[in-house]
XYZ file of C-alpha atoms in Angstrom:
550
model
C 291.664 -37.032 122.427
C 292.643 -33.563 122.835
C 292.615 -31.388 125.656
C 288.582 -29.632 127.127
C 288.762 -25.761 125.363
C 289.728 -23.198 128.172
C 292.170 -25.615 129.856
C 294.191 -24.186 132.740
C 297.027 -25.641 134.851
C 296.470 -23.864 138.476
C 299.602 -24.110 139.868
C 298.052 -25.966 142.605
C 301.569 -27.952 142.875
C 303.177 -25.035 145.151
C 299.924 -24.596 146.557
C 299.829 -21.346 145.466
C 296.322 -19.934 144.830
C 294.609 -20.778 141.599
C 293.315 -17.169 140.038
C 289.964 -16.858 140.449
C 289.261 -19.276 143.546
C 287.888 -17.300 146.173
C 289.975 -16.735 149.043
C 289.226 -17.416 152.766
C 287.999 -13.582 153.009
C 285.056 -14.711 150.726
C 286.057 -12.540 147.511
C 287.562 -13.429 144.274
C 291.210 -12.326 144.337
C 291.711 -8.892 142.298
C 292.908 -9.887 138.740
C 294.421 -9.406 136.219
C 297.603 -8.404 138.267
C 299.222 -5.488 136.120
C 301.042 -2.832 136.076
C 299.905 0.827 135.498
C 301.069 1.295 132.018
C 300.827 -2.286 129.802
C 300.783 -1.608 125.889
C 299.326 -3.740 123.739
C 300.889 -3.552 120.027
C 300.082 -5.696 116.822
C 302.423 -8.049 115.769
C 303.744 -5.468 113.155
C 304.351 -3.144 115.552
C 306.156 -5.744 118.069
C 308.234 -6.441 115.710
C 309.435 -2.385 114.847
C 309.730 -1.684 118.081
C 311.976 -5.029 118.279
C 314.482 -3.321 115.329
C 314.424 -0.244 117.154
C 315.315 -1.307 120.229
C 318.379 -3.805 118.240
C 318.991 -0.864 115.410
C 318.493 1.869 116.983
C 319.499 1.449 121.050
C 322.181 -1.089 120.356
C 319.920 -3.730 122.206
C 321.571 -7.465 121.105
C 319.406 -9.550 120.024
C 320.830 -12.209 121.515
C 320.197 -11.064 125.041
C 316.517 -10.378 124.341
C 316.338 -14.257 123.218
C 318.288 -15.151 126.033
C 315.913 -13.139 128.474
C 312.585 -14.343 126.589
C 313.900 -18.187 126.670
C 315.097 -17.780 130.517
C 311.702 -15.648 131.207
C 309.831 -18.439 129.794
C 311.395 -21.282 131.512
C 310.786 -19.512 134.883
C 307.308 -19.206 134.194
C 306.942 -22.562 133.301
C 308.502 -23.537 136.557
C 306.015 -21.896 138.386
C 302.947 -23.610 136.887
C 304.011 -26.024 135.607
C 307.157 -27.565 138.063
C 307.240 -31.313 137.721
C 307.568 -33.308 134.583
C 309.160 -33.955 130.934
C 308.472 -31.144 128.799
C 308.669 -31.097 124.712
C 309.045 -28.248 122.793
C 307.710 -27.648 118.677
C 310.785 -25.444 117.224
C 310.031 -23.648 114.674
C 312.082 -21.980 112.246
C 312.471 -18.062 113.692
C 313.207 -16.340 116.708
C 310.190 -17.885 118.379
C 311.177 -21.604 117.758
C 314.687 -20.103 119.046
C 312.974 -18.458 122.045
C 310.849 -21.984 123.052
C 314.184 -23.890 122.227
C 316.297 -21.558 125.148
C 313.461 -22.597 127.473
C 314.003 -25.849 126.570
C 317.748 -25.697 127.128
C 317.396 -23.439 130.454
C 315.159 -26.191 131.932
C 317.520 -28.777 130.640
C 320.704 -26.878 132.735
C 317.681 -27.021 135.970
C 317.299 -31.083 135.371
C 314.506 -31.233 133.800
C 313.713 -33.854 131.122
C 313.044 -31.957 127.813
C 312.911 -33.272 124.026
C 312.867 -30.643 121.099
C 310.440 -31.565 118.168
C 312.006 -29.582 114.871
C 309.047 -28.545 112.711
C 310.832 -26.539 110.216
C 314.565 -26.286 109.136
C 316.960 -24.769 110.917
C 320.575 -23.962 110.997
C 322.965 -26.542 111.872
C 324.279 -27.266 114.150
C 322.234 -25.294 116.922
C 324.111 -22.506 118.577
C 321.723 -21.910 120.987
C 321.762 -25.431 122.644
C 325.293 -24.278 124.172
C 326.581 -27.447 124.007
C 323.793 -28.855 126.665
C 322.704 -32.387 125.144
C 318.706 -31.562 123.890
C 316.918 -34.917 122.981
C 316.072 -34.037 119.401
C 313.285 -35.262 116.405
C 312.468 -33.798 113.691
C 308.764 -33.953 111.902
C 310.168 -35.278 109.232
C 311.348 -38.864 111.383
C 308.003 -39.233 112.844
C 306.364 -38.420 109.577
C 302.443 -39.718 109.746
C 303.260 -42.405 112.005
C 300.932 -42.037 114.718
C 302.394 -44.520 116.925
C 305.543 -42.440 116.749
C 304.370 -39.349 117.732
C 302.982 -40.838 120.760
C 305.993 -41.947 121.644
C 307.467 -38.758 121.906
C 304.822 -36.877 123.752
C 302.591 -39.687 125.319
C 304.566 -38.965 128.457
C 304.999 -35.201 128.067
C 303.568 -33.111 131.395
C 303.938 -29.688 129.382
C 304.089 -29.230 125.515
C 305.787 -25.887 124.311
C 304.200 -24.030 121.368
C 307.077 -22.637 119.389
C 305.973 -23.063 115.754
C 305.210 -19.919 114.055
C 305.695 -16.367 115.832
C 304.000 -12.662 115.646
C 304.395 -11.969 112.264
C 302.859 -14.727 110.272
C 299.330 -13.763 108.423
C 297.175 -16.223 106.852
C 296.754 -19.906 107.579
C 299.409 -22.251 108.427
C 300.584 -23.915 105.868
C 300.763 -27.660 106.077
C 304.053 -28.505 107.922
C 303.357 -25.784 110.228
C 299.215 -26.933 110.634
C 300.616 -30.309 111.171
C 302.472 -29.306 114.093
C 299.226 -27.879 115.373
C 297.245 -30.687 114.706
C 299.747 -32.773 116.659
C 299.912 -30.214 119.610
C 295.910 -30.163 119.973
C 295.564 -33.586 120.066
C 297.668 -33.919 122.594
C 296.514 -34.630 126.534
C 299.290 -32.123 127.853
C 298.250 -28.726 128.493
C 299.846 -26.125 126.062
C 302.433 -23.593 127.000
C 302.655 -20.639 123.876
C 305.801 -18.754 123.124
C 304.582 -15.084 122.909
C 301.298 -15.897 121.040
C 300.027 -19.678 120.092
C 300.782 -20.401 116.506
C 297.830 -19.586 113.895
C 296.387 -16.358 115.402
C 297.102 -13.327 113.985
C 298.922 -11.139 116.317
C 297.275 -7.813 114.888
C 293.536 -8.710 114.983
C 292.905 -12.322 116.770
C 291.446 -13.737 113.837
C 292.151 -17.478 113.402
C 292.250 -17.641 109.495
C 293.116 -21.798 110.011
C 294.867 -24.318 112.537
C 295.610 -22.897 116.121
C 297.060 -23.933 118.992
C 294.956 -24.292 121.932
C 296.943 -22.920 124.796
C 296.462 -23.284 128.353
C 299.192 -20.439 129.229
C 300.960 -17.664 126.800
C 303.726 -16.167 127.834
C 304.612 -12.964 125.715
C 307.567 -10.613 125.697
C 307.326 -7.183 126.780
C 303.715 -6.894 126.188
C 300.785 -9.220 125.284
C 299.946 -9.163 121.386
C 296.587 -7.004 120.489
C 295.388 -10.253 118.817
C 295.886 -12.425 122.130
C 292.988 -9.865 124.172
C 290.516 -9.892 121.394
C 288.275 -13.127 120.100
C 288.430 -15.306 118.719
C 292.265 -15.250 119.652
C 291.424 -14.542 123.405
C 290.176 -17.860 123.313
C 293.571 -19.517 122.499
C 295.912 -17.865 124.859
C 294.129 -19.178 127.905
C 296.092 -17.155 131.160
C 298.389 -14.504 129.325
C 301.782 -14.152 131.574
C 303.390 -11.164 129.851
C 307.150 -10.500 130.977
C 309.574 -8.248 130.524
C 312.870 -8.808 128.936
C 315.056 -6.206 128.195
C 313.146 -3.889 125.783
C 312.890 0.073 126.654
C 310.145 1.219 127.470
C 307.736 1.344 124.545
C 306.040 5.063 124.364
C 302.405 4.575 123.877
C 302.365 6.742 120.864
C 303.769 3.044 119.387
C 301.217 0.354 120.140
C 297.810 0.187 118.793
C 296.195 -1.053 122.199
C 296.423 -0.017 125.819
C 295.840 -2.562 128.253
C 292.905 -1.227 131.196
C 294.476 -2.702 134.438
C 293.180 -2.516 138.056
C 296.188 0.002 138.230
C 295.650 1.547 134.964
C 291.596 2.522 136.122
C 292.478 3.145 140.008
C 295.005 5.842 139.110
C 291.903 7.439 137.128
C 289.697 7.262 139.847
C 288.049 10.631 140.600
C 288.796 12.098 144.066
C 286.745 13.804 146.384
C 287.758 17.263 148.743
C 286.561 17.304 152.124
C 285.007 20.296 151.782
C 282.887 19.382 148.359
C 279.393 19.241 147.868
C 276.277 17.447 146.210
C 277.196 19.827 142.710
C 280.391 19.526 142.280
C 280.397 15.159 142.754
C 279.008 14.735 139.683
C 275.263 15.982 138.783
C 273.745 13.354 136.319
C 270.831 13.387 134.334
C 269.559 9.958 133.159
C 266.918 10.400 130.344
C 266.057 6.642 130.028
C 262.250 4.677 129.677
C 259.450 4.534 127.470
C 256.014 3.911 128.870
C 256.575 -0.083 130.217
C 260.484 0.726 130.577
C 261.068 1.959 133.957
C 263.103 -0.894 134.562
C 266.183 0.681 132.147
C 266.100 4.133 133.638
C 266.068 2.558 137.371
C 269.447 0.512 136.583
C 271.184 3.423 134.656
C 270.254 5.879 138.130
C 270.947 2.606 140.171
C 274.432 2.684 138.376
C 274.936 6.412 138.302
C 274.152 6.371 142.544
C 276.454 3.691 143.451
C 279.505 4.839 141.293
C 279.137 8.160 143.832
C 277.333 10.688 141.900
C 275.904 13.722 144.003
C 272.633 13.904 142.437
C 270.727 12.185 139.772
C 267.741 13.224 137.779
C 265.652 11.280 136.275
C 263.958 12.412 132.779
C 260.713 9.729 131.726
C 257.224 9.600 130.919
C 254.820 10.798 133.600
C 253.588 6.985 133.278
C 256.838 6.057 134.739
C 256.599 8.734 137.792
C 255.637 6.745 140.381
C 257.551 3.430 139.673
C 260.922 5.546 139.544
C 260.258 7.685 142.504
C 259.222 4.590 144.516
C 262.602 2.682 143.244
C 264.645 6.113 143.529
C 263.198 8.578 146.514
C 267.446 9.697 146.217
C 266.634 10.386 142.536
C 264.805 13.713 141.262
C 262.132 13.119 138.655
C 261.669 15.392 135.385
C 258.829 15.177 133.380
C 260.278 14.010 129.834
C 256.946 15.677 128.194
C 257.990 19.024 129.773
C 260.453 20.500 126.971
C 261.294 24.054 129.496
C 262.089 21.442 132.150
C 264.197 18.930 130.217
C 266.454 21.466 129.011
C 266.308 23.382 132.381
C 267.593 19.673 133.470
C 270.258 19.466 130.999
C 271.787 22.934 131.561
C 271.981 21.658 135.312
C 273.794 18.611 134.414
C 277.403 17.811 134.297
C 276.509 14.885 132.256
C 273.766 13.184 130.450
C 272.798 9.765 129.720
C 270.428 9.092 126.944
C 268.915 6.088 125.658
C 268.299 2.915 128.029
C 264.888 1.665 127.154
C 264.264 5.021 125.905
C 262.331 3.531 122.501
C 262.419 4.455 118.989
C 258.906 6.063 118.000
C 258.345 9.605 117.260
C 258.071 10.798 120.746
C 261.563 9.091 121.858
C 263.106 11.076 118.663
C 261.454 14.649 119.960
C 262.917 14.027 123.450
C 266.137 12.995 122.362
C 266.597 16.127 119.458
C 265.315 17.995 122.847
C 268.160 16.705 124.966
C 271.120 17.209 122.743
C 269.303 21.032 121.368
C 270.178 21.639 124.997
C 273.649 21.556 124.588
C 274.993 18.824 127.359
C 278.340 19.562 128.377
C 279.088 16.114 128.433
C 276.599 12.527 127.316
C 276.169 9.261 126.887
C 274.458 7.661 123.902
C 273.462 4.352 124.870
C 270.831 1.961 123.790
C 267.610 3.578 122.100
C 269.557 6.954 121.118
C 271.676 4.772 119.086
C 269.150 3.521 117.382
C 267.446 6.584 116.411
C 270.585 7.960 115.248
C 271.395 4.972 113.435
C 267.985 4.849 112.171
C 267.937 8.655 110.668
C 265.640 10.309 113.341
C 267.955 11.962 114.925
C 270.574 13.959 113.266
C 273.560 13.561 115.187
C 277.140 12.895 112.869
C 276.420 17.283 110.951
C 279.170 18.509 113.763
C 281.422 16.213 114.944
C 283.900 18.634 116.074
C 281.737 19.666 119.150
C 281.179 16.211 120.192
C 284.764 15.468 122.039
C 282.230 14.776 125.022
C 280.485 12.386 124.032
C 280.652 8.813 124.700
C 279.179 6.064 122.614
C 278.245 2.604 123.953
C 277.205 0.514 121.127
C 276.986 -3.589 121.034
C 277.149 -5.166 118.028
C 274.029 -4.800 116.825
C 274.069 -1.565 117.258
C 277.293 -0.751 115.816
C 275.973 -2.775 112.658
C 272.591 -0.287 112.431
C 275.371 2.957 113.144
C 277.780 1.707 110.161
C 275.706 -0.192 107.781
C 278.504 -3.029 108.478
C 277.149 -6.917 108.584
C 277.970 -7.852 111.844
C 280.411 -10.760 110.776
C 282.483 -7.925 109.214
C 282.709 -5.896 111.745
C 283.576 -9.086 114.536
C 286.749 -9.816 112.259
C 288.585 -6.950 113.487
C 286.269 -5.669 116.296
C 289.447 -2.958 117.187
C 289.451 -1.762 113.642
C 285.970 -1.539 113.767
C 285.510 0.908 117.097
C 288.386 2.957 115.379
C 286.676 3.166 112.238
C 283.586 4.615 114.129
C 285.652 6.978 116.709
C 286.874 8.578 113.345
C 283.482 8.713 111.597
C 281.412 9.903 114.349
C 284.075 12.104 115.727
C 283.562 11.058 119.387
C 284.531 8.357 122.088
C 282.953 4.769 121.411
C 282.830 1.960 123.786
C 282.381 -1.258 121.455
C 280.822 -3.659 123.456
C 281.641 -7.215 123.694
C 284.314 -9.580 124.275
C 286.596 -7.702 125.118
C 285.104 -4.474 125.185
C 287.273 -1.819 123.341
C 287.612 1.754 124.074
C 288.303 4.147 121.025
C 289.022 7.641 120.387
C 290.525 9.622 117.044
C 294.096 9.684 117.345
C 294.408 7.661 120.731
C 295.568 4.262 121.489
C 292.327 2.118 121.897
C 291.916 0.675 125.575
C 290.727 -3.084 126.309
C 289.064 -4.228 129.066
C 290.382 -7.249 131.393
C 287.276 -7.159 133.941
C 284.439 -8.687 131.389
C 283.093 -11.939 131.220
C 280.118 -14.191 129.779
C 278.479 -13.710 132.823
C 277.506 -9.789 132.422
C 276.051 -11.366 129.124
C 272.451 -10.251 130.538
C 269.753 -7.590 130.077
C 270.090 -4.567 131.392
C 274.291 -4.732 131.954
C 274.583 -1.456 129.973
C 272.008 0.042 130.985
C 274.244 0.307 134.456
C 277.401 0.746 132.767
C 275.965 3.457 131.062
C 275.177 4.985 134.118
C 278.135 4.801 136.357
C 280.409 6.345 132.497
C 278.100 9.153 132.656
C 279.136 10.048 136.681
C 282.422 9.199 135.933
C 282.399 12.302 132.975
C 280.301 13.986 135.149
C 283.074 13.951 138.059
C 286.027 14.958 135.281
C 286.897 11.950 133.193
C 287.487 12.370 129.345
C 284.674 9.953 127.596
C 287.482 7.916 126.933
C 288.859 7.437 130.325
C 285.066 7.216 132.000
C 284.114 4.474 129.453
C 287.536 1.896 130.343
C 286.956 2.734 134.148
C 283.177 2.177 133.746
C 284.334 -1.475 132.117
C 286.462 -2.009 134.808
C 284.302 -1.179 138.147
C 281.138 -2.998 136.351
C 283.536 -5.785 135.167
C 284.890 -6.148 139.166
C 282.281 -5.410 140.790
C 280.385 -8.669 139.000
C 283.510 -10.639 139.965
C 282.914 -9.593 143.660
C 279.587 -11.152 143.586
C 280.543 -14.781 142.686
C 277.108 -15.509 141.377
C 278.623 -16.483 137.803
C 276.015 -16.886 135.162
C 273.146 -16.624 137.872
C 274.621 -12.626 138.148
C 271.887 -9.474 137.408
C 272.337 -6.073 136.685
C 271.102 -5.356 140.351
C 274.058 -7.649 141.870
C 276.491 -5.552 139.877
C 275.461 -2.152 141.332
C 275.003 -3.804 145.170
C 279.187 -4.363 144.354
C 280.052 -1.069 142.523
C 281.217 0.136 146.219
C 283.275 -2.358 147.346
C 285.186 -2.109 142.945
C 285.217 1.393 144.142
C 287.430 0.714 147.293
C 290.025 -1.625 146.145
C 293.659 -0.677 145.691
C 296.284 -2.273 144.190
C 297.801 -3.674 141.398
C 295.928 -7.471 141.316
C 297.397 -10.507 142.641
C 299.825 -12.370 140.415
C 300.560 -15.521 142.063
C 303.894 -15.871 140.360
C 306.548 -14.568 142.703
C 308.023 -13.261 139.808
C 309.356 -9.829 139.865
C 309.800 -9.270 135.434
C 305.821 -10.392 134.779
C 303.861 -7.030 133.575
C 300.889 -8.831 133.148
C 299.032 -11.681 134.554
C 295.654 -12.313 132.868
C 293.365 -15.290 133.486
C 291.902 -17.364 130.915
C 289.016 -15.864 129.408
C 285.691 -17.070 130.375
């Protein structure tokens, strides 16, 4: 029987707080910890920078598998402190990284066996002479009863079978190993990424490891934040090890910490007004969809902007201004006034519940005729682009400003793209579409991905299945458009929009039971924290501490 999917070892051993458990205070602690500047590069691109670093800065490669191996074990301490642990040694640098943990915890006392799944030099130079209990596949061959032997009383199996830079399925020595590890009852421990998913996309093309932790080096993989891969690291530790620092002009991915978004957090003068806070217009709701426009103003209040119109039907009037008496309400059937309203505003957000018929087209042509400095195009004025109604993609020079928020659906209507296509590299995918439609897009999903021409793409840490409800981007859209109203590039806006919405649902511990209402109700209190997270390691070399996904 192997181990329940999402299986995570809490540490609970050193009594040490288990991420995610709410403390005494009442709130969830602030995760991931991070630092302000975490890359996050394919596997092709971890393993250039590696030969730059050894080629190019005289780095030896033997320290950074010394530091990786040593990095490991302490990590593994940490969680996991008590026990006999057995490693799978593959045949490169990351079966030689898992088998330095191995012989670093050996050197601490602790009772470790190394299980060769592939062929390696002999005899090991990197045992140092310390005695490692050793087996090879080979000797246990398909003997079940032999293999249990070896790991029945394992407390912590280490996943060092195949590394960063292997595409495709396993193949059957290495699927084997797996196999075996999965069907284990110990939790997993990964070395840098677990074996059988891709490094550069997440895909899992065959076997994978299940892991309960991954510790990478430097940086966590691209492929380890994305699904279906996310779902196989379980909590990423990364650590660093040696490496310069990588320039961000060299990794695909930037990682959107509490840091990263805090440091981006508009500021206010003391001697500012209503104007110059960020003045939003939300043009959102059909006749019957009030509901959408009130969460995208909701949104666009609580993230701090200094005045929000509202554009919608006269049918909506009285249900908005009874929701929002802070709100101003525009006519949407009054062209002179909706542009009036756009010229006033630093930023617009279009589309929630805005519908697709002929009159939603007219008002949206209307809005973006105006000439917004600055919009969102969310829900509905997707669609009607997508759908030909709207011409949109003639100038995409002049659209710098403009942020798309697509799910997958949508991003299926916008590209013509099955959806399946599109999920197997969802970060080539909101690339693909920054460069087409010559503007920011926020793919929505798991994780959400940030992408602009020419940038590194930016991946959320704050989302979860629980904002997996009606009406979530409706106030995400809201609280991106104050954010470019108050300043932000559509780029930065869209991560830190992720991030508040993504912390603020944390801070309301309702779990699935969460609505779009409980997110805004916390969008203060995401808006007041400082700091870096909480890491609950004690250890000074981790860059990144990520729970499992959920």
């Amino acid at each position: 029987m192997g181990r329940p999917a999402g299986f995570l070892h809490s540490g609970a051993q050193h009594g040490s707080l288990s991420p995610g458990r709410l403390m005494s205070s009442g709130s969830p602690p602030l995760r991931p910890y991070g630092r302000l500047d975490v890359p996050a590069p394919t596997g092709a691109e971890s393993a250039a920078f590696d030969r730059h670093a050894i080629d190019d800065l005289s780095v030896p490669q033997p320290v950074l598998m010394e530091n990786a191996g040593r990095s490991a074990a302490q990590v593994t301490d940490a969680l996991f402190p008590r026990g006999r642990v057995v490693g799978f040694i593959g045949a490169g640098n990351n079966g030689g990284d898992a088998l330095v943990l191995l012989r670093t915890l050996a050197a601490w006392g602790r009772d470790v066996t190394a299980v060769l799944v592939a062929d390696r030099p002999q005899p090991e130079l990197l045992t140092h002479d310390w005695d490692i209990p050793t087996v090879s596949d080979a000797e246990l061959g398909s003997d079940d009863a032999a293999w249990q032997a070896v790991l029945a009383s394992a407390s912590l199996l280490v996943d060092g079978v195949l590394g960063t830079g292997v595409r495709g399925a396993p193949r059957a020595r290495q699927a084997e190993a797996i196999r075996r590890l999965n069907d284990a009852q110990a939790p997993v421990l990964a070395i840098d990424i677990p074996s059988g998913v891709d490094a550069d996309t997440g895909q899992v093309p065959g076997e994978a490891v299940q892991a309960a932790v991954t510790v990478s080096f430097g940086s966590p993989k691209l492929g380890a934040l994305v699904h279906p891969g996310r779902a196989r690291t379980g909590r990423i530790v990364a650590v660093e090890i040696g490496f310069p620092p990588m320039e961000a002009t060299l990794a695909t991915g930037q990682v959107v910490t509490p840091a990263w978004a805090q440091a981006r957090l508009p500021t206010r003068g003391s001697d500012t007004h209503k104007n110059a806070v960020g003045r939003v217009l939300v043009v959102a709701g059909s006749e019957g969809m009030a509901g959408a426009a009130i969460l995208a103003a909701r949104g666009a209040l609580r993230a701090g902007a200094g005045l929000v119109q509202v554009c919608s039907p006269p049918s909506n009037r009285e249900v908005l201004q009874t929701a929002l008496p802070e709100a101003i309400y525009v006519d949407a059937s009054d062209g002179a006034a909706v542009s009036r309203a756009v010229g006033e505003a630093a930023a617009v957000v279009v589309g929630p519940g805005l519908g697709t018929d002929a009159e939603a087209a007219d008002l949206l042509r209307g809005v973006l005729a105006a000439g917004p400095t600055a919009a969102v195009l969310d829900a509905d004025g997707l669609n009607l682009v997508a759908s030909g109604a709207v011409a949109f993609f003639e100038d995409a020079a002049s659209r710098v400003s403009v942020l798309m928020t697509p799910h997958l659906g949508e991003m299926a209507r916008l590209t013509g793209r099955e959806g399946d296509d599109l999920s197997r590299d969802r970060v080539a995918a909101a690339r693909a579409g920054a460069d087409a439609f010559g503007c920011t897009v926020l793919f929505k999903g798991a994780p959400s991905i940030v992408a602009r021409e020419g940038m590194p793409v930016l991946v959320d840490t704050q989302g979860s299945s629980d904002l997996a409800a009606a009406g979530m981007g409706d106030v995400l859209a809201g609280v991106a458009g104050v954010l470019m109203a108050q300043g932000l590039q559509p780029e930065e806006a869209g991560a830190v929009a992720l991030y508040l919405t993504g912390r603020a649902a944390q801070l309301t511990g309702l779990g699935p039971s969460l609505t779009p209402l409980d997110v805004v109700d916390r969008l203060p209190d995401a808006l007041a924290e400082r700091g870096p997270g909480e890491g609950g390691l004690g250890l000074p070399f981790v860059v990144l501490d990520q729970d499992a996904a959920r």
